[in-house]
Amino acid sequence: MAITHPSFGTLDDNRIIFFDTTLRDGEQSPGFSMNLEEKLRMAEALAELGVDVMEAGFAIASPGDFESVQSIARKFAKDGPVVASLSRANAADINASGEALKPAARKRVHIVLATSDLHMRVKLRMSREEVLEAITRSVTLGRSHSDDVEWSAEDGSRTDPDFLCRCVEAAIKAGATTINIPDTVGYSLPEDMARIFRDLRNRVPGIEKVVLSAHNHNDLGMAVANTVAAIQAGVRQIESTINGIGERAGNASLEEVAMALRTRHDALPFRTGITSERILKTSRLLATITGFDVQPNKAIVGRNAFAHESGIHQDGVLKDASTYEIMTPESVGWSTNSLVLGKHSGRAAFRDKLRALGYGELGDNALNDAFRRFKDIADRKKVVYDEDVAALVDDEVVRGNDRVKLTGLNVSTGLGTKPMASVTLEVDGQRQDGMASGDGAVDATFIAIRQAFPHEVGLKLYAVQSVTGGTDAQARVTVRLEEHGKLVDGQGSDTDTIVASARAYVHALNKLLAKRERTAPPEMQATALSA
Ligand code: KIV
Ligand code: ZN
């Protein structure tokens, strides 16, 4: 039966709502934090991808989180996604979410409270009756901020079924319009999921008026299977993240659920708002921003997802791709013609390529910088692939407003000589130089950066990957820095590994500065740049 929902109006029974939590559940996992600009960029990409609801953050968590939720709320008009903010079941959290969401054209207050005996006893120290009262109180308050309120039963999949029914009934009576049952610890099997939702649908009065939602974690590698089982049991909202990022082993991966629905439409006859051709671009943007690539064999977006290595498979694919491909690479944004531009290509061809890769129109400055980098790479590299263009554009777009810019680098190294590096930075428009020797060219470069712009941080990770194959391939370097327990990751790419390393270090440094500024009290912010 069709549901009338405050944000979506009349919902067809076969429409699946995609609730994306990349910017909240995904962002809160170690090493995945993003600054405001990165979150805004990601939010734009998620909206272009077609997510219906975007959880922008946890407004009460920090001033930075509040600002992110507020800025994302401001960003979208009525035809954009619903913007959500998470809150625990207390007035301070809910009011913070309500306040941050005020500028949103479409908004959702999301309230979570644990319902399993274990969580209630150990974590909340609340009785069942107290939890029921808190649900009523918190959802009622949530409704004073928005007609669209989602209530989540944390550890719902390990909750006593009778008590879960009472909790859901209380939330619906208080005005919740979406009921989400998370498998918080990733413990469930698909049949458990189906049973939970069938039970709720059979037993809870008023359940037919709300949207049921599943939020699955991947601790046993079953998040996507559990999500599909939930859909088959009547769930019409699924919560997921790009690349499956999230707490511990992550959440159900958006791209896998979306493509399961598209590819197996015969068994799963549902509609979504996802433009699947934008999946790869969104996945790559997230990898660039966070510094974490997906594993090569990751379904849909991994480098090998459409690669055919064995002779038998290659032969089959050449004769008819459907022999070994259940979906086309193009349907998720891979390009078959990945050999692209050369050193003679002009700005117009470059701009066309960017459009074809789904980047739309870059601003003039970003386009000029990206084109300059492209020319530089085209001069050094025999062939420039789509992956190369994507890596350099992601670098430029992500880095548009950096306060520290790498403007010069010279390195000398060799057998039996002490590596030396000299670095030029532009810090808020001012030139600053550094020169140092080190235990290797990368070490010398990082020390020279610290000379040009003195700061004290711990280097926690240094990793190099190649963007494409061959000795002239671009290197993509990830650098993780730590300051007072806060971790940031930076990324850089270039055909020269040392240049890519310097870019990655400077990128991480900029993220650290942005973090410092967001957490410093107002009177400190002006001086936050001086290390
Ligand atoms: O996993 C979980 O229980 C959550 C809730 C906040 C929805 O992320
Ligand atoms: Zn979660």
Short mmCIF file of C-alpha atoms in Angstrom, two decimals, residues 67-330:
data_model
loop_
_atom_site.label_atom_id
_atom_site.label_comp_id
_atom_site.label_asym_id
_atom_site.label_seq_id
_atom_site.Cartn_x
_atom_site.Cartn_y
_atom_site.Cartn_z
CA GLU A 67 28.84 23.91 10.75
CA SER A 68 29.02 21.06 8.23
CA VAL A 69 25.40 20.08 8.78
CA GLN A 70 24.34 23.73 8.54
CA SER A 71 26.36 24.39 5.37
CA ILE A 72 25.06 21.25 3.65
CA ALA A 73 21.52 22.14 4.77
CA ARG A 74 21.98 25.54 3.10
CA LYS A 75 23.28 24.05 -0.11
CA PHE A 76 20.24 22.28 -1.53
CA ALA A 77 16.92 23.58 -2.78
CA LYS A 78 13.55 21.79 -2.78
CA ASP A 79 14.58 19.54 -5.66
CA GLY A 80 17.70 18.41 -3.76
CA PRO A 81 18.05 15.63 -1.22
CA VAL A 82 16.54 15.67 2.26
CA VAL A 83 19.34 16.64 4.67
CA ALA A 84 19.49 14.74 7.97
CA SER A 85 21.36 15.22 11.23
CA LEU A 86 21.85 12.51 13.85
CA SER A 87 20.90 13.07 17.49
CA ARG A 88 20.85 10.92 20.60
CA ALA A 89 17.54 10.86 22.46
CA ASN A 90 18.15 13.97 24.53
CA ALA A 91 17.03 17.57 24.17
CA ALA A 92 20.50 19.08 23.61
CA ASP A 93 21.25 16.76 20.69
CA ILE A 94 17.84 17.13 19.08
CA ASN A 95 17.82 20.91 19.42
CA ALA A 96 21.33 21.09 17.93
CA SER A 97 20.14 19.03 14.94
CA GLY A 98 17.03 21.19 14.61
CA GLU A 99 19.08 24.39 14.72
CA ALA A 100 21.72 23.19 12.24
CA LEU A 101 19.01 22.00 9.84
CA LYS A 102 17.05 25.27 9.96
CA PRO A 103 18.24 26.54 6.54
CA ALA A 104 17.37 23.23 4.80
CA ALA A 105 14.67 23.19 2.13
CA ARG A 106 13.98 19.55 3.12
CA LYS A 107 15.16 18.26 6.46
CA ARG A 108 15.07 15.23 8.72
CA VAL A 109 15.84 14.92 12.41
CA HIS A 110 17.31 11.48 13.05
CA ILE A 111 17.08 10.18 16.63
CA VAL A 112 18.81 7.06 17.90
CA LEU A 113 18.38 5.15 21.15
CA ALA A 114 19.66 1.68 22.04
CA THR A 115 17.01 -0.96 22.70
CA SER A 116 18.88 -4.24 23.31
CA ASP A 117 19.03 -5.44 26.92
CA LEU A 118 22.83 -5.40 26.73
CA HIS A 119 23.07 -1.76 25.58
CA MET A 120 20.31 -0.56 27.92
CA ARG A 121 22.00 -2.17 30.93
CA VAL A 122 25.68 -1.48 30.22
CA LYS A 123 25.62 1.73 28.23
CA LEU A 124 22.43 3.59 29.00
CA ARG A 125 21.71 2.20 32.50
CA MET A 126 18.06 2.60 31.73
CA SER A 127 15.13 0.26 32.29
CA ARG A 128 12.79 -0.74 29.48
CA GLU A 129 10.12 1.63 30.78
CA GLU A 130 12.61 4.51 30.86
CA VAL A 131 13.65 3.77 27.28
CA LEU A 132 10.02 3.78 26.15
CA GLU A 133 9.45 7.14 27.83
CA ALA A 134 12.62 8.55 26.27
CA ILE A 135 11.45 7.45 22.82
CA THR A 136 8.14 9.27 23.24
CA ARG A 137 9.79 12.40 24.63
CA SER A 138 12.57 12.60 22.05
CA VAL A 139 10.46 11.89 18.97
CA THR A 140 7.89 14.46 20.13
CA LEU A 141 10.67 17.04 20.45
CA GLY A 142 12.08 16.00 17.07
CA ARG A 143 8.69 16.68 15.48
CA SER A 144 8.78 20.24 16.80
CA HIS A 145 11.79 20.79 14.47
CA SER A 146 10.65 18.81 11.43
CA ASP A 147 7.69 16.83 10.14
CA ASP A 148 10.21 14.29 8.91
CA VAL A 149 11.62 12.36 11.89
CA GLU A 150 13.52 9.10 11.71
CA TRP A 151 13.80 6.96 14.81
CA SER A 152 16.51 4.28 15.03
CA ALA A 153 16.71 1.38 17.48
CA GLU A 154 20.44 1.06 18.07
CA ASP A 155 21.44 -2.62 18.30
CA GLY A 156 17.89 -3.28 17.09
CA SER A 157 18.81 -6.61 15.53
CA ARG A 158 19.84 -7.96 18.96
CA THR A 159 16.78 -6.56 20.73
CA ASP A 160 14.09 -8.75 22.26
CA PRO A 161 11.43 -8.90 19.48
CA ASP A 162 8.50 -8.14 21.81
CA PHE A 163 10.27 -5.10 23.26
CA LEU A 164 11.33 -3.94 19.79
CA CYS A 165 7.65 -3.95 18.76
CA ARG A 166 6.77 -1.81 21.80
CA CYS A 167 9.58 0.66 21.03
CA VAL A 168 8.56 1.00 17.39
CA GLU A 169 4.93 1.47 18.39
CA ALA A 170 5.92 4.24 20.84
CA ALA A 171 8.03 5.98 18.16
CA ILE A 172 5.20 5.87 15.61
CA LYS A 173 2.67 7.16 18.15
CA ALA A 174 5.00 10.08 18.98
CA GLY A 175 5.23 10.99 15.28
CA ALA A 176 8.21 9.18 13.72
CA THR A 177 7.80 8.91 9.95
CA THR A 178 10.69 6.51 9.28
CA ILE A 179 11.60 3.57 11.52
CA ASN A 180 15.15 2.31 11.14
CA ILE A 181 16.38 -0.98 12.59
CA PRO A 182 20.18 -1.03 12.55
CA ASP A 183 22.25 -4.17 12.68
CA THR A 184 24.69 -2.03 14.64
CA VAL A 185 27.30 -4.73 15.23
CA GLY A 186 26.92 -6.58 11.94
CA TYR A 187 25.74 -9.77 13.64
CA SER A 188 22.65 -10.69 11.64
CA LEU A 189 22.10 -13.19 8.89
CA PRO A 190 19.79 -12.35 5.98
CA GLU A 191 17.06 -14.57 7.43
CA ASP A 192 17.26 -12.68 10.77
CA MET A 193 16.77 -9.41 8.92
CA ALA A 194 13.75 -10.69 7.05
CA ARG A 195 12.22 -12.06 10.27
CA ILE A 196 12.69 -8.77 12.16
CA PHE A 197 10.93 -6.70 9.52
CA ARG A 198 8.16 -9.22 8.86
CA ASP A 199 7.53 -9.36 12.60
CA LEU A 200 7.26 -5.57 12.87
CA ARG A 201 4.95 -5.39 9.87
CA ASN A 202 2.67 -8.07 11.32
CA ARG A 203 2.57 -6.85 14.89
CA VAL A 204 2.96 -3.08 15.23
CA PRO A 205 -0.16 -0.91 14.92
CA GLY A 206 0.36 1.98 12.50
CA ILE A 207 3.43 0.40 10.84
CA GLU A 208 1.77 0.71 7.41
CA LYS A 209 1.96 4.53 7.69
CA VAL A 210 5.75 4.76 8.10
CA VAL A 211 8.74 3.94 5.94
CA LEU A 212 10.76 1.00 7.26
CA SER A 213 14.53 1.29 6.98
CA ALA A 214 17.54 -1.04 7.30
CA HIS A 215 21.06 0.04 8.38
CA ASN A 216 23.51 -2.84 8.16
CA HIS A 217 27.12 -3.09 9.23
CA ASN A 218 29.56 -5.41 7.55
CA ASP A 219 31.36 -7.18 10.40
CA LEU A 220 30.53 -10.60 8.93
CA GLY A 221 30.64 -9.37 5.33
CA MET A 222 26.85 -9.58 5.09
CA ALA A 223 25.75 -5.94 5.07
CA VAL A 224 24.63 -5.95 1.43
CA ALA A 225 22.99 -9.38 1.64
CA ASN A 226 21.16 -8.27 4.78
CA THR A 227 20.03 -5.08 3.05
CA VAL A 228 18.63 -7.01 0.10
CA ALA A 229 16.87 -9.42 2.49
CA ALA A 230 15.37 -6.41 4.31
CA ILE A 231 14.04 -5.01 1.02
CA GLN A 232 12.48 -8.37 0.22
CA ALA A 233 10.82 -8.28 3.65
CA GLY A 234 9.19 -4.90 2.97
CA VAL A 235 11.84 -2.27 3.81
CA ARG A 236 11.67 0.75 1.51
CA GLN A 237 14.61 2.81 2.80
CA ILE A 238 18.14 1.48 2.86
CA GLU A 239 21.06 3.15 4.59
CA SER A 240 24.44 2.82 2.96
CA THR A 241 27.74 4.54 2.22
CA ILE A 242 29.95 5.04 -0.80
CA ASN A 243 32.67 2.36 -0.95
CA GLY A 244 31.01 0.78 2.11
CA ILE A 245 32.96 3.01 4.51
CA GLY A 246 31.78 3.28 8.12
CA GLU A 247 32.32 2.12 11.68
CA ARG A 248 34.69 -0.89 11.96
CA ALA A 249 34.09 -3.09 8.87
CA GLY A 250 31.84 -0.42 7.40
CA ASN A 251 28.24 -0.16 6.19
CA ALA A 252 26.39 -1.69 3.27
CA SER A 253 28.01 -0.28 0.16
CA LEU A 254 25.68 1.99 -1.82
CA GLU A 255 27.08 0.97 -5.18
CA GLU A 256 26.61 -2.74 -4.48
CA VAL A 257 23.00 -2.37 -3.31
CA ALA A 258 22.15 -0.05 -6.21
CA MET A 259 23.65 -2.40 -8.78
CA ALA A 260 22.07 -5.49 -7.20
CA LEU A 261 18.71 -3.77 -7.67
CA ARG A 262 19.49 -2.74 -11.22
CA THR A 263 21.13 -5.97 -12.37
CA ARG A 264 18.65 -8.34 -10.68
CA HIS A 265 15.54 -6.37 -11.53
CA ASP A 266 13.97 -9.73 -12.46
CA ALA A 267 14.01 -10.80 -8.80
CA LEU A 268 14.04 -7.33 -7.21
CA PRO A 269 11.51 -5.24 -9.16
CA PHE A 270 12.24 -1.88 -7.51
CA ARG A 271 12.96 1.66 -8.63
CA THR A 272 15.63 3.97 -7.22
CA GLY A 273 16.72 7.56 -7.87
CA ILE A 274 20.36 6.53 -8.33
CA THR A 275 22.10 7.47 -11.60
CA SER A 276 24.36 4.46 -11.66
CA GLU A 277 26.66 5.97 -14.33
CA ARG A 278 27.91 8.38 -11.65
CA ILE A 279 28.92 5.66 -9.21
CA LEU A 280 32.59 5.35 -10.16
CA LYS A 281 33.18 9.09 -10.12
CA THR A 282 31.62 9.41 -6.67
CA SER A 283 33.62 6.46 -5.37
CA ARG A 284 36.86 7.96 -6.68
CA LEU A 285 36.15 11.36 -5.27
CA LEU A 286 35.68 9.81 -1.84
CA ALA A 287 38.92 7.84 -2.22
CA THR A 288 40.77 11.01 -3.21
CA ILE A 289 39.36 13.02 -0.34
CA THR A 290 39.92 10.40 2.36
CA GLY A 291 43.11 8.90 1.01
CA PHE A 292 41.71 5.36 1.09
CA ASP A 293 41.42 3.49 -2.18
CA VAL A 294 39.08 0.52 -2.42
CA GLN A 295 40.66 -2.90 -2.78
CA PRO A 296 41.24 -3.96 -6.42
CA ASN A 297 38.64 -6.74 -6.25
CA LYS A 298 35.93 -4.54 -4.68
CA ALA A 299 32.61 -5.19 -6.45
CA ILE A 300 31.54 -2.47 -8.93
CA VAL A 301 34.31 0.09 -8.27
CA GLY A 302 37.48 -1.98 -7.75
CA ARG A 303 40.17 -1.77 -10.41
CA ASN A 304 39.63 -5.46 -11.31
CA ALA A 305 35.82 -5.42 -11.15
CA PHE A 306 35.62 -5.56 -14.96
CA ALA A 307 39.11 -6.90 -15.77
CA HIS A 308 39.35 -10.31 -17.41
CA GLU A 309 42.68 -11.97 -16.88
CA SER A 310 42.32 -15.59 -17.96
CA GLY A 311 42.50 -16.42 -21.66
CA ILE A 312 39.19 -18.30 -21.58
CA HIS A 313 37.40 -15.32 -20.07
CA GLN A 314 39.05 -12.82 -22.42
CA ASP A 315 38.05 -14.93 -25.38
CA GLY A 316 34.45 -15.12 -24.16
CA VAL A 317 34.23 -11.37 -23.49
CA LEU A 318 35.61 -10.53 -26.93
CA LYS A 319 32.94 -12.72 -28.54
CA ASP A 320 30.12 -11.44 -26.34
CA ALA A 321 30.71 -9.42 -23.16
CA SER A 322 27.65 -10.91 -21.48
CA THR A 323 29.48 -14.26 -21.23
CA TYR A 324 31.37 -12.97 -18.20
CA GLU A 325 29.89 -9.54 -17.47
CA ILE A 326 26.56 -9.33 -15.65
CA MET A 327 26.45 -5.54 -16.06
CA THR A 328 28.27 -3.25 -18.44
CA PRO A 329 31.27 -1.28 -17.15
CA GLU A 330 29.67 1.85 -18.64
#
